[in-house]
mmCIF file of C-alpha atoms and ligand atoms in Angstrom:
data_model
loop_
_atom_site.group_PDB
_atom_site.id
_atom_site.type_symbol
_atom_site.label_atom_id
_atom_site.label_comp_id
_atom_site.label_asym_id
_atom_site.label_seq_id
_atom_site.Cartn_x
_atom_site.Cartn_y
_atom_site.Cartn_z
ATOM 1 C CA UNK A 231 -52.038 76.443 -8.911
ATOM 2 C CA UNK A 232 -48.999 73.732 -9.031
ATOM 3 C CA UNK A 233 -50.231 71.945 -5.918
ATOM 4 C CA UNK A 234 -53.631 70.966 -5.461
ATOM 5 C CA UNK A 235 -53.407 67.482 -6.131
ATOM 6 C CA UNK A 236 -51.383 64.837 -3.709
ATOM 7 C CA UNK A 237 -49.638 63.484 -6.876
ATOM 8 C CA UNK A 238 -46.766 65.213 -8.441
ATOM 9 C CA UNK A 239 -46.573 63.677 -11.797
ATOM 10 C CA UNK A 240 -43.785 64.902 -13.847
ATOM 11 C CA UNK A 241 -43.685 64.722 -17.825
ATOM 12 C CA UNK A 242 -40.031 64.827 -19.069
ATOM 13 C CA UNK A 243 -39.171 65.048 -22.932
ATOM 14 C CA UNK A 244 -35.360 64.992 -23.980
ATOM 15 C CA UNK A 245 -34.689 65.660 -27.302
ATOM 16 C CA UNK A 246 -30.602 67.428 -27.058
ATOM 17 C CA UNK A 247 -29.787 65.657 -29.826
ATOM 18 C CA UNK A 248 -31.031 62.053 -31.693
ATOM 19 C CA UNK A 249 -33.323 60.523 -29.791
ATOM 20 C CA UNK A 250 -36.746 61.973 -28.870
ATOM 21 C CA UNK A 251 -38.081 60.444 -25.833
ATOM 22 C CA UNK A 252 -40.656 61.122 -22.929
ATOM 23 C CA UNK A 253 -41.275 59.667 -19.689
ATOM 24 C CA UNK A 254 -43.586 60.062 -16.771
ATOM 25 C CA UNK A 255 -42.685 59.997 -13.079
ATOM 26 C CA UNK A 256 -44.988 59.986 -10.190
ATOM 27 C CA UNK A 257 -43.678 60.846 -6.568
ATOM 28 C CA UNK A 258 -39.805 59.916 -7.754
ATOM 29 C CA UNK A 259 -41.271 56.820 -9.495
ATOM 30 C CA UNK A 260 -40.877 55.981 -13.056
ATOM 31 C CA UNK A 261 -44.039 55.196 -15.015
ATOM 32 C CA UNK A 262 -43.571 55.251 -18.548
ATOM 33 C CA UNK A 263 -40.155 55.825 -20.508
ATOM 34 C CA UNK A 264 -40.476 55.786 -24.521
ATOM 35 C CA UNK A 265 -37.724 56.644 -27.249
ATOM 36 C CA UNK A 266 -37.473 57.026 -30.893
ATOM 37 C CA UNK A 267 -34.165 56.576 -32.307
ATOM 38 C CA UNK A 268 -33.018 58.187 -35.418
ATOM 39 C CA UNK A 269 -31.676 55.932 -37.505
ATOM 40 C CA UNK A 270 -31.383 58.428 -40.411
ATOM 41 C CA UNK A 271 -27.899 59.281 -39.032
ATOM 42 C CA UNK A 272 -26.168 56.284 -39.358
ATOM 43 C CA UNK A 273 -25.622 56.329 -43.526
ATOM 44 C CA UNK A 274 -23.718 59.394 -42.774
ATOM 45 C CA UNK A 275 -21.604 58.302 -39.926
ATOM 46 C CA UNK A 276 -22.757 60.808 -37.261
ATOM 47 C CA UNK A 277 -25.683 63.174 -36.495
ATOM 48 C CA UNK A 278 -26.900 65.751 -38.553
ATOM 49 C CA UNK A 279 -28.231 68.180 -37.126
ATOM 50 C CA UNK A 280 -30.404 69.430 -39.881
ATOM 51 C CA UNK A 281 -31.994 66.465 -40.017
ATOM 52 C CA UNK A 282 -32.149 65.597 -36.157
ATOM 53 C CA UNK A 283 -34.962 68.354 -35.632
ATOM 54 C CA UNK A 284 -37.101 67.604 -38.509
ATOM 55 C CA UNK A 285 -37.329 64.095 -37.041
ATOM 56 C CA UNK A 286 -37.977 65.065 -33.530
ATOM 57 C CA UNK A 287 -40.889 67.011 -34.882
ATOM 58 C CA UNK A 288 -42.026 63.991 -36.181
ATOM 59 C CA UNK A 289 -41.440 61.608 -33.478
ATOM 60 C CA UNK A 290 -42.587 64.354 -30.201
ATOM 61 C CA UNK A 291 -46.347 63.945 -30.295
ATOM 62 C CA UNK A 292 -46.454 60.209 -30.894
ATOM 63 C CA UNK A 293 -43.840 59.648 -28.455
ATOM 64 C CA UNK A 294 -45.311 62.080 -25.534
ATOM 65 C CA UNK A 295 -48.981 60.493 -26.446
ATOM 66 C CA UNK A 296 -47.359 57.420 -25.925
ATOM 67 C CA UNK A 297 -45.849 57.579 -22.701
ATOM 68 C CA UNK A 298 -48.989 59.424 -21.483
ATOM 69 C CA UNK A 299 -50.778 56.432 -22.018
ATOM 70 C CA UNK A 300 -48.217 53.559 -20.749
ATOM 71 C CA UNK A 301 -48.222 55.328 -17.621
ATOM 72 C CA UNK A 302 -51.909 54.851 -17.224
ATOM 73 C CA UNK A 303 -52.603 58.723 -16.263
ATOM 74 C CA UNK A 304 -54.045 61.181 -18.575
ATOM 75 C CA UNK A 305 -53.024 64.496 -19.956
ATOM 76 C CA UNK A 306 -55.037 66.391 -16.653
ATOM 77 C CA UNK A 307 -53.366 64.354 -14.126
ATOM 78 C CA UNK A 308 -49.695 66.161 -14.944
ATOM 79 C CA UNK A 309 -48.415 68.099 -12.524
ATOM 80 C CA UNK A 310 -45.458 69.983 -14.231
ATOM 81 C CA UNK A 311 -43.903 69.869 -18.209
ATOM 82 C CA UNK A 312 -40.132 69.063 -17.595
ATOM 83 C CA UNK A 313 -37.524 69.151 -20.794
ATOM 84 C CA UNK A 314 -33.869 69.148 -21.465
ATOM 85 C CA UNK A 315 -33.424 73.077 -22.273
ATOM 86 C CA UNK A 316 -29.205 71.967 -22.940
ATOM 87 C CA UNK A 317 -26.531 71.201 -23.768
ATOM 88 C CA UNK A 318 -27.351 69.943 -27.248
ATOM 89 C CA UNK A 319 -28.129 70.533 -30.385
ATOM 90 C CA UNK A 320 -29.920 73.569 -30.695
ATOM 91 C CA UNK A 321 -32.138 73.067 -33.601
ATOM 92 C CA UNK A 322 -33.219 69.791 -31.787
ATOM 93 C CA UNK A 323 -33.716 71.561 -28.530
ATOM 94 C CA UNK A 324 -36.030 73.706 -29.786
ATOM 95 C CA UNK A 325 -38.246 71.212 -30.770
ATOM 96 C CA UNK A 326 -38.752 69.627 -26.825
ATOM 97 C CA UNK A 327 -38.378 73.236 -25.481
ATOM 98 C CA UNK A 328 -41.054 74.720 -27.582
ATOM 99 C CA UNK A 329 -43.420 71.534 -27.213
ATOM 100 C CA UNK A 330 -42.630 71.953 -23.163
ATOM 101 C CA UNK A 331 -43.931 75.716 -23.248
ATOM 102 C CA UNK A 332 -46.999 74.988 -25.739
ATOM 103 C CA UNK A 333 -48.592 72.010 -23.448
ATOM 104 C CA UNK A 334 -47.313 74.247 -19.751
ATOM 105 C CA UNK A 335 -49.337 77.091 -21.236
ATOM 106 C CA UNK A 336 -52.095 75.092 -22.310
ATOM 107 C CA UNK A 337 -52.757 73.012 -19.694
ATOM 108 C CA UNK A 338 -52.045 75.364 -16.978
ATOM 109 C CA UNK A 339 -48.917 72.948 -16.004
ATOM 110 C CA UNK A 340 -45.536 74.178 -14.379
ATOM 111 C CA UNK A 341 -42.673 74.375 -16.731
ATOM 112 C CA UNK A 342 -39.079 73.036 -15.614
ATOM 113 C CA UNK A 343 -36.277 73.685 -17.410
ATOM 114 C CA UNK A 344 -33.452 70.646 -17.033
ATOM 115 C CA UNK A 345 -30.096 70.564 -17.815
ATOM 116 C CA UNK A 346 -28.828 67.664 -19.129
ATOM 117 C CA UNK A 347 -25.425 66.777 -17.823
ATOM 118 C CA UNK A 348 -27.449 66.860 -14.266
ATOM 119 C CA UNK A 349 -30.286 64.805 -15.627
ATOM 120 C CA UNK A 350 -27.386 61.857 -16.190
ATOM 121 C CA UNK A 351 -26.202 61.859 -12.927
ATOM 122 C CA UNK A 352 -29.844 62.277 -11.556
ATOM 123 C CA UNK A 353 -30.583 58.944 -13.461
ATOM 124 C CA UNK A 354 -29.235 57.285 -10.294
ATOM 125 C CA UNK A 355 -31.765 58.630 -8.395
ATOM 126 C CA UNK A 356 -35.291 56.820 -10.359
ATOM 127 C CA UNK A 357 -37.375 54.303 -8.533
ATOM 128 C CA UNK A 358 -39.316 51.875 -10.010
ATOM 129 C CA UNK A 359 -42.089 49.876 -8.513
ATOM 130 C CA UNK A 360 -41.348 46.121 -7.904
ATOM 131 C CA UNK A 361 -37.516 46.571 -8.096
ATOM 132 C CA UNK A 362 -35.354 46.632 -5.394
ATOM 133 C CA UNK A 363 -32.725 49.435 -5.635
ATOM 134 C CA UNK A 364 -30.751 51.834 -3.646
ATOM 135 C CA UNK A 365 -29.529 55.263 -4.288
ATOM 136 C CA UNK A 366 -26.697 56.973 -3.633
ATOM 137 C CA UNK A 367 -26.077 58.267 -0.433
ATOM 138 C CA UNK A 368 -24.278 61.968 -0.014
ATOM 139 C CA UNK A 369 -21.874 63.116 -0.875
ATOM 140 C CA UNK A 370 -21.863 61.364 -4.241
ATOM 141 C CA UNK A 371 -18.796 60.887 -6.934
ATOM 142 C CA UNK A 372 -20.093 60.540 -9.826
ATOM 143 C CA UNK A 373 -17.743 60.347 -13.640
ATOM 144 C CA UNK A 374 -19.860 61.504 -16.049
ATOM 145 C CA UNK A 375 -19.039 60.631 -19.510
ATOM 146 C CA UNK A 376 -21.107 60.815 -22.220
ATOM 147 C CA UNK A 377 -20.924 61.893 -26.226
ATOM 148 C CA UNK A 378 -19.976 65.189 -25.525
ATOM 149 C CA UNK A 379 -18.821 65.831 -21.772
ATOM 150 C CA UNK A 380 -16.612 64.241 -19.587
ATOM 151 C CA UNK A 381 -16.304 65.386 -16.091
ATOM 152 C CA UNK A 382 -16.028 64.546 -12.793
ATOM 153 C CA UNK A 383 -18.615 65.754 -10.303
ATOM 154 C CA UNK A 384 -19.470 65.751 -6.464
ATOM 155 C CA UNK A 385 -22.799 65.883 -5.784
ATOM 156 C CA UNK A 386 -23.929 67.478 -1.452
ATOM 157 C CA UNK A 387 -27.509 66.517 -0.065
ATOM 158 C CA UNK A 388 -29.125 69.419 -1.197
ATOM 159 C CA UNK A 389 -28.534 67.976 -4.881
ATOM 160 C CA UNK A 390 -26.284 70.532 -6.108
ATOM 161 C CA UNK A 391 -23.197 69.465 -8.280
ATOM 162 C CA UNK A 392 -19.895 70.767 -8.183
ATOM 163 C CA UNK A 393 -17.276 70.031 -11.185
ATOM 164 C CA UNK A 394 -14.100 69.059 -9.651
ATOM 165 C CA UNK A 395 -12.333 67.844 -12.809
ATOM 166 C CA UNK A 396 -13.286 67.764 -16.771
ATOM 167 C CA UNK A 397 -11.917 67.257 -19.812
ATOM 168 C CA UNK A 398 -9.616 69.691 -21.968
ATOM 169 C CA UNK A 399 -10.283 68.351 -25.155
ATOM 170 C CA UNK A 400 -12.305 65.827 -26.559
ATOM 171 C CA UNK A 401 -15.037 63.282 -24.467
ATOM 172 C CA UNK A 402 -14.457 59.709 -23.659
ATOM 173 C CA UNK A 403 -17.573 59.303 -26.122
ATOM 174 C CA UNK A 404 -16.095 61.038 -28.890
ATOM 175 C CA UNK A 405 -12.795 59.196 -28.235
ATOM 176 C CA UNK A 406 -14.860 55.851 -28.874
ATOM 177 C CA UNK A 407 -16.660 57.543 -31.796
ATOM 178 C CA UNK A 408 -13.712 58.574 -34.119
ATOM 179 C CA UNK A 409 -11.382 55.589 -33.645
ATOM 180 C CA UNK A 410 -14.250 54.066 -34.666
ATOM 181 C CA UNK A 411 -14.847 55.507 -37.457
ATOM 182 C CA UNK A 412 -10.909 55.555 -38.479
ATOM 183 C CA UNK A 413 -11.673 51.453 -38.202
ATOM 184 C CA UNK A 414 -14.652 51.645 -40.484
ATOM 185 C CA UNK A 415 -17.464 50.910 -37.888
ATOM 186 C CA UNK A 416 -20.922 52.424 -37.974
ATOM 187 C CA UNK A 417 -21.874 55.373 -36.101
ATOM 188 C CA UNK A 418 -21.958 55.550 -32.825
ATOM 189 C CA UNK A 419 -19.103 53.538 -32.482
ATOM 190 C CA UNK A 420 -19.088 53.439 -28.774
ATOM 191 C CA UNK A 421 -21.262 50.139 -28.598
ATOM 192 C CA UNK A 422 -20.083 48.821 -31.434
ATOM 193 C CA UNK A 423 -15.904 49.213 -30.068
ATOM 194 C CA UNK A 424 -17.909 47.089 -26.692
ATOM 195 C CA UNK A 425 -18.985 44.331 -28.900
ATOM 196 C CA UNK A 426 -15.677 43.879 -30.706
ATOM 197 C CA UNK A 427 -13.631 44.432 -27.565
ATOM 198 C CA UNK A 428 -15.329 41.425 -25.818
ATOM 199 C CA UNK A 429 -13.734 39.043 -28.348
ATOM 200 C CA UNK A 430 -10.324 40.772 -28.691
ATOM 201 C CA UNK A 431 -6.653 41.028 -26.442
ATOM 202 C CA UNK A 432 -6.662 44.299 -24.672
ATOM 203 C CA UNK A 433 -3.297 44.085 -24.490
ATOM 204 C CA UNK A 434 -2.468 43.403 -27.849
ATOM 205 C CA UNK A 435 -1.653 47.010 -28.980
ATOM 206 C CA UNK A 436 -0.062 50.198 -26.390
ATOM 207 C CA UNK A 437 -1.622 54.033 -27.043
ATOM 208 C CA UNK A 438 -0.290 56.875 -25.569
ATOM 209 C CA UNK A 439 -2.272 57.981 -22.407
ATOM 210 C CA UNK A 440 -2.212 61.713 -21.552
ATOM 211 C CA UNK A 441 -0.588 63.417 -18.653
ATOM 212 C CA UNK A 442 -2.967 65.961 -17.444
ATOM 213 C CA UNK A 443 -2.705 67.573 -13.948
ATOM 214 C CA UNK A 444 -5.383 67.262 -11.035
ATOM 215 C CA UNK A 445 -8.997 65.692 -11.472
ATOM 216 C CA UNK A 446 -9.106 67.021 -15.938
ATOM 217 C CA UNK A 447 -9.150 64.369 -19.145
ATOM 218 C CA UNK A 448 -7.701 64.531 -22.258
ATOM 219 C CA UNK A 449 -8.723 62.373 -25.127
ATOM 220 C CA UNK A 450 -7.100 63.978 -28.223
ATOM 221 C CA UNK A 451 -3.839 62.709 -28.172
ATOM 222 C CA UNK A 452 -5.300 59.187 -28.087
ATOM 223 C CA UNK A 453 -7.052 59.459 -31.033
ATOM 224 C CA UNK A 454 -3.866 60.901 -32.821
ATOM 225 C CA UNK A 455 -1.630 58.568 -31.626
ATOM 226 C CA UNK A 456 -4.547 55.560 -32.680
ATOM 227 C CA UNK A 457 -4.488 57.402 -36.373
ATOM 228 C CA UNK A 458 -0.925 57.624 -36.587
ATOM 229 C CA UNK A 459 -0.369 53.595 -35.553
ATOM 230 C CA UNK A 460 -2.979 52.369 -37.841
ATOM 231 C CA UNK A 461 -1.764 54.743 -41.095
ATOM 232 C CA UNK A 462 1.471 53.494 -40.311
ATOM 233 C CA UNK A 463 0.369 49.669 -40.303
ATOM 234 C CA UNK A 464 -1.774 50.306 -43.073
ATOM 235 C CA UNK A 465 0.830 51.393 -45.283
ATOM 236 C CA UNK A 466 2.811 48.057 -44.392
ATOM 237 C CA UNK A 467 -0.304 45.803 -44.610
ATOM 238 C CA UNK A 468 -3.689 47.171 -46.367
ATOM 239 C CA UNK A 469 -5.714 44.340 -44.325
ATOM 240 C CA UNK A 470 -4.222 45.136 -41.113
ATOM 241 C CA UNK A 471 -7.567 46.949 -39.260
ATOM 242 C CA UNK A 472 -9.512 43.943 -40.584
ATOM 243 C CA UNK A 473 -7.583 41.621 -39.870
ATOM 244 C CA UNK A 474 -7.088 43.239 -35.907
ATOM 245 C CA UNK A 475 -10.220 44.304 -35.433
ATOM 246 C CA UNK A 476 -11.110 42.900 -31.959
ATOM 247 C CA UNK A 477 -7.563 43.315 -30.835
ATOM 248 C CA UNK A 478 -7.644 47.130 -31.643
ATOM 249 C CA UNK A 479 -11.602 47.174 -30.195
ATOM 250 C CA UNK A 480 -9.957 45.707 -26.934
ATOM 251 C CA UNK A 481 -6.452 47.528 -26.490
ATOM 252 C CA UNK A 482 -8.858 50.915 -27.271
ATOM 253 C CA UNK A 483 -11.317 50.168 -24.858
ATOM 254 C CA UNK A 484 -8.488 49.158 -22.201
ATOM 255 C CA UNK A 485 -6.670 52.444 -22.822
ATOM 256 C CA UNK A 486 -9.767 54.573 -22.353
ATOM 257 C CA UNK A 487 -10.981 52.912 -19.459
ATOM 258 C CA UNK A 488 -7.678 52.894 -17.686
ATOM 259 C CA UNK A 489 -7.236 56.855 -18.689
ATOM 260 C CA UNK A 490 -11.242 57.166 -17.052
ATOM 261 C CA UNK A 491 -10.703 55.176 -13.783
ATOM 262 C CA UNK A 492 -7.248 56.688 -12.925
ATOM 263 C CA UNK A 493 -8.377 60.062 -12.319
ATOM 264 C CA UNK A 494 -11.253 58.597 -10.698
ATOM 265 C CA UNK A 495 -9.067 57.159 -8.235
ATOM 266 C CA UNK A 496 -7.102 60.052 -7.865
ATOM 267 C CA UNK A 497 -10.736 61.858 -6.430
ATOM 268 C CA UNK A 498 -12.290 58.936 -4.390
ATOM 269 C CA UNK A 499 -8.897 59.120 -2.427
ATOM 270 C CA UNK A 500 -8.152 62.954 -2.354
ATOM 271 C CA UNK A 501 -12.171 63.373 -1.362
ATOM 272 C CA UNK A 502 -12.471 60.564 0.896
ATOM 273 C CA UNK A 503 -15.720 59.741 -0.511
ATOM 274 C CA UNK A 504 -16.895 55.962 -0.810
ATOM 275 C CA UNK A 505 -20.211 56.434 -2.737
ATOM 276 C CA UNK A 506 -19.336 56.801 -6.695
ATOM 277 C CA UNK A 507 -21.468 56.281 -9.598
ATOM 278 C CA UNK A 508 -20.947 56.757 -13.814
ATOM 279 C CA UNK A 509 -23.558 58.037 -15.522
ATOM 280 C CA UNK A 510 -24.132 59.190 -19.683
ATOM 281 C CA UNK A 511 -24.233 56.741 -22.833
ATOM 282 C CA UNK A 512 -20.426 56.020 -21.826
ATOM 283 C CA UNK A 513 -21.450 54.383 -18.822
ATOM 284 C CA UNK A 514 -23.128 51.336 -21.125
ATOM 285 C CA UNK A 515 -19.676 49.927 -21.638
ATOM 286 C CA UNK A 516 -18.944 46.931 -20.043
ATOM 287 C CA UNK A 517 -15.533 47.230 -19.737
ATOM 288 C CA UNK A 518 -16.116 50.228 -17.508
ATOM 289 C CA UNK A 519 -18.920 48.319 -15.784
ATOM 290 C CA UNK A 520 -16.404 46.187 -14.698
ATOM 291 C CA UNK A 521 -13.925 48.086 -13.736
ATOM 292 C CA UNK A 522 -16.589 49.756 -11.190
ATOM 293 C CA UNK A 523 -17.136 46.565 -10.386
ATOM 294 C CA UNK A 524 -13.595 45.265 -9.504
ATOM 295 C CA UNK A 525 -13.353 48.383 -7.697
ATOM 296 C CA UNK A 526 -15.960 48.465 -5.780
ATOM 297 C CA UNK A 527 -14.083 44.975 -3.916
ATOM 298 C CA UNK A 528 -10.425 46.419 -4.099
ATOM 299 C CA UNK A 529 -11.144 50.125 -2.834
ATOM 300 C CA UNK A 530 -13.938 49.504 -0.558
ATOM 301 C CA UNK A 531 -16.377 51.679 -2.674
ATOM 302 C CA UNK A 532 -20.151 51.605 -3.210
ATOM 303 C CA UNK A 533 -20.647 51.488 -6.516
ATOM 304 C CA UNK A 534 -23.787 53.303 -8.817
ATOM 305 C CA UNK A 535 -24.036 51.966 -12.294
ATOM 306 C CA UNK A 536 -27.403 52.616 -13.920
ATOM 307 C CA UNK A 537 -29.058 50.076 -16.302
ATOM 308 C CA UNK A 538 -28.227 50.068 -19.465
ATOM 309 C CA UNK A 539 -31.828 52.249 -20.721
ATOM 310 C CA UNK A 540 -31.305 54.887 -17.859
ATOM 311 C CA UNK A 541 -27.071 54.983 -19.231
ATOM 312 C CA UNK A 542 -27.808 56.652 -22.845
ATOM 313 C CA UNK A 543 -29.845 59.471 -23.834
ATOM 314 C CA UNK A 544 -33.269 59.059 -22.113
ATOM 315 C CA UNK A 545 -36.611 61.424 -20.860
ATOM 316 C CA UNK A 546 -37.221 59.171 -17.391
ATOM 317 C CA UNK A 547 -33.561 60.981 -15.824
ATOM 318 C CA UNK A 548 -35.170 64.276 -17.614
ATOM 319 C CA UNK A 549 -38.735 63.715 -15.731
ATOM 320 C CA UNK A 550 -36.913 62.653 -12.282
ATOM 321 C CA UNK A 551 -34.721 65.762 -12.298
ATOM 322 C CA UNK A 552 -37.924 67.643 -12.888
ATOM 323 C CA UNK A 553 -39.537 65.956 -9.597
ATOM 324 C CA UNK A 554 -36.585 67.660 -7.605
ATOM 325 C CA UNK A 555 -36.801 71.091 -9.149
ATOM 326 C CA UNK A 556 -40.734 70.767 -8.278
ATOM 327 C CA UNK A 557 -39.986 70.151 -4.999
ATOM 328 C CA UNK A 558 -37.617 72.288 -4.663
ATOM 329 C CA UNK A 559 -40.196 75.520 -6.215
ATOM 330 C CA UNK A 560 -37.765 75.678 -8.870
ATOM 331 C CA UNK A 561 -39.882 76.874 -11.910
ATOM 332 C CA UNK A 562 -39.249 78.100 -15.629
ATOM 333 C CA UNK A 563 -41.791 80.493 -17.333
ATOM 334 C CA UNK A 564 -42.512 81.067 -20.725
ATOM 335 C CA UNK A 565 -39.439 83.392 -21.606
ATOM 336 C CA UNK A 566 -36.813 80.394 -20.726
ATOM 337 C CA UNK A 567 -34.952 79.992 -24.578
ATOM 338 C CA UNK A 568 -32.857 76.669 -24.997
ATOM 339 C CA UNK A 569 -28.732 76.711 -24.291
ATOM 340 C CA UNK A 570 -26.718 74.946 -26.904
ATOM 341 C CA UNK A 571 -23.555 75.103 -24.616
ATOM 342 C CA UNK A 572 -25.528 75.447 -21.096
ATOM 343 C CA UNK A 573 -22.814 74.000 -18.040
ATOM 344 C CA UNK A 574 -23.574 72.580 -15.074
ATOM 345 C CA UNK A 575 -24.513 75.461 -12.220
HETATM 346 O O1 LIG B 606 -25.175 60.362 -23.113
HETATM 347 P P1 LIG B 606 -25.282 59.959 -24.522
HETATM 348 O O2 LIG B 606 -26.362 58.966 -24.899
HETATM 349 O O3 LIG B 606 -25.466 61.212 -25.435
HETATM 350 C C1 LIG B 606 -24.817 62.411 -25.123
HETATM 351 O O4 LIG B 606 -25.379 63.173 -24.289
HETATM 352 O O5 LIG B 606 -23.704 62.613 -25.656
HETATM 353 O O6 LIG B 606 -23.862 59.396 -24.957
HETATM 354 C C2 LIG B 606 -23.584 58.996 -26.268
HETATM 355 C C3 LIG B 606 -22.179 58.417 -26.291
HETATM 356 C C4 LIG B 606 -21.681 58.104 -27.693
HETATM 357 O O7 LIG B 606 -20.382 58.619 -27.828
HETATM 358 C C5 LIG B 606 -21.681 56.582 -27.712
HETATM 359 O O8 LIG B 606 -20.712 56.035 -28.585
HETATM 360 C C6 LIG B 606 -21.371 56.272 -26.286
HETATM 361 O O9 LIG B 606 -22.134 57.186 -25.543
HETATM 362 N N1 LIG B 606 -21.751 54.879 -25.908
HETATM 363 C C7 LIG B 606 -20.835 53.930 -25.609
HETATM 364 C C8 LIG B 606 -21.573 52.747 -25.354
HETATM 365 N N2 LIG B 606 -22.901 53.015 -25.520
HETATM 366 C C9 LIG B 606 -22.982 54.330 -25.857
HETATM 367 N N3 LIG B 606 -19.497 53.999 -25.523
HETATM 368 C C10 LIG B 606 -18.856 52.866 -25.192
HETATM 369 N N4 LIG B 606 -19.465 51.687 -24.953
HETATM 370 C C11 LIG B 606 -20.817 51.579 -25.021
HETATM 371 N N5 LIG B 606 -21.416 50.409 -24.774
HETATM 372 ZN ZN1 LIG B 607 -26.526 62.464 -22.838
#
């Protein structure tokens, strides 16, 4: 039924939490990618969820008719549905899951179910026609570090993913997010910390990194110790986050970075592997670029960062992960229900 055209073309939608996207893949290669951001969220300073599904309702037809279209192929041509089924929101999964099962039903398409943390790290693994790239070669390190998950990950040729270290508290994302906020900046603050940093002294100010045994994370204690230095320079000067705004943007960034890379040290040496990539919205940060970067010449490793689009929340890592599972025979059918808090396998 599945098979009796050469093509696989591959639909992906994510929509885990604020932005609805699709994407088309044929054979591995990336067609069409298109997002709608929310920006409803940002007058409230993060996402609600409430609000999150209504407008993925809104945005899911336009935006799958859209990259439908940009790819060139029509609706027949698809070989299998393939959507984020979690982690995420689960009001806004709903919305991609149900759409998935509606058009796989149908149209007589196979339905693959994706989960997300995998899709991020799978992002390193999209061609595109007319650009030169390279994947990763196996076994893979990859950090993954997104809004909600930090972790580190190995991943063996047959594309299976072992966690070998994650965090015990909050994510590097949400780190960025609420010192953020405590400085006033919109929502997410991630990007917006990235901007300031660029102009500011990282080592203008010292926050207290954790000490956390093996490959785990902890980001809590940062943003405590971050709320507790600038309540305490508030009280002496009431200007004092405006007026050290870059500085704090920079020394932030800095601390994260250096609390991310560390334990990503720790595994490249204790696994021996070479080949290590970041993946998730986290992995837009230039900072972190960098320090990839800088690595990559003092440690002797191959470095995977993924452009900027294929970093944050996007379908085309949701419609490639679905090309594997095809592949691989790995199928949903129509009783598969979305996972708020769905790990890794
Ligand atoms: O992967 P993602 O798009 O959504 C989740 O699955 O969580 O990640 C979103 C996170 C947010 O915390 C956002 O602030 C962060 O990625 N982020 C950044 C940057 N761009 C996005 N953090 C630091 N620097 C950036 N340039
Ligand atoms: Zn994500």
């Amino acid at each position: 039924m599945y098979s009796d055209s050469k093509d696989i073309i591959i639909l992906g939608i994510e929509s885990s939490c604020d932005d609805t996207s699709a994407a088309i893949v044929r054979n591995g290669y990336l067609l069409s990618n298109v997002m709608a951001n929310q920006d409803v969220h940002r007058k409230y300073g993060g996402v609600v969820p409430e609000l999150a599904s209504r407008a993925h309702q809104n945005n899911i037809i336009p935006v799958v008719d859209n990259a439908v279209k940009l790819a060139g192929i029509s609706l027949e041509d698809i070989s299998g549905v393939a959507f984020t089924r979690g982690p995420g929101l689960l009001g806004s999964l709903l919305v991609g899951t149900s759409f998935a099962k509606g058009m796989a039903l149908a149209r007589d398409m196979a339905l693959i179910d994706i989960n997300h943390l995998q899709a991020h790290i799978l992002a390193h693994f999209i061609y595109e026609k007319g650009k030169e790239q390279e994947i990763p070669g196996f076994p893979f390190l990859c950090l993954l570090v997104s809004g909600g998950h930090t972790q580190l990950v190995v991943m063996k040729e047959d594309m299976n993913i072992k966690v070998i270290g994650q965090t015990i508290d909050d994510a590097a994302g949400e780190a960025f997010d609420k010192c953020a906020k405590l400085m006033n900046l919109p929502y997410p603050g991630g990007p917006e910390v990235d901007k300031l940093a660029k102009e500011g002294d990282p080592e203008a100010f010292k926050f207290a990194k954790p000490r956390i045994k093996d490959f785990d994370y902890s980001f809590s204690g940062l943003k405590t110790s971050f709320l507790y230095f600038l309540r305490d320079e508030m009280r002496k000067d009431t200007a004092f986050i405006e007026d050290n705004k870059k500085d704090l943007c920079a020394s932030l960034q800095k601390t994260i970075i250096d609390i991310l890379m560390k334990k990503l040290e720790l595994a490249a040496r204790e696994t021996g592997i070479k080949e290590i990539g970041i993946a998730g919205g986290v992995s837009a940060n230039s900072g972190l670029r960098n320090a990839m970067l800088e690595h990559a010449g003092s440690h002797g490793w191959k470095v995977y960062i993924p452009e900027f689009r294929l970093s944050t929340d996007n379908a085309a890592m949701i419609a490639i992960s679905g090309y594997y599972k095809y592949l691989k025979g790995e199928f949903a059918d129509q009783s598969v229900a979305p996972d708020a808090r769905w790990k890794i396998q």
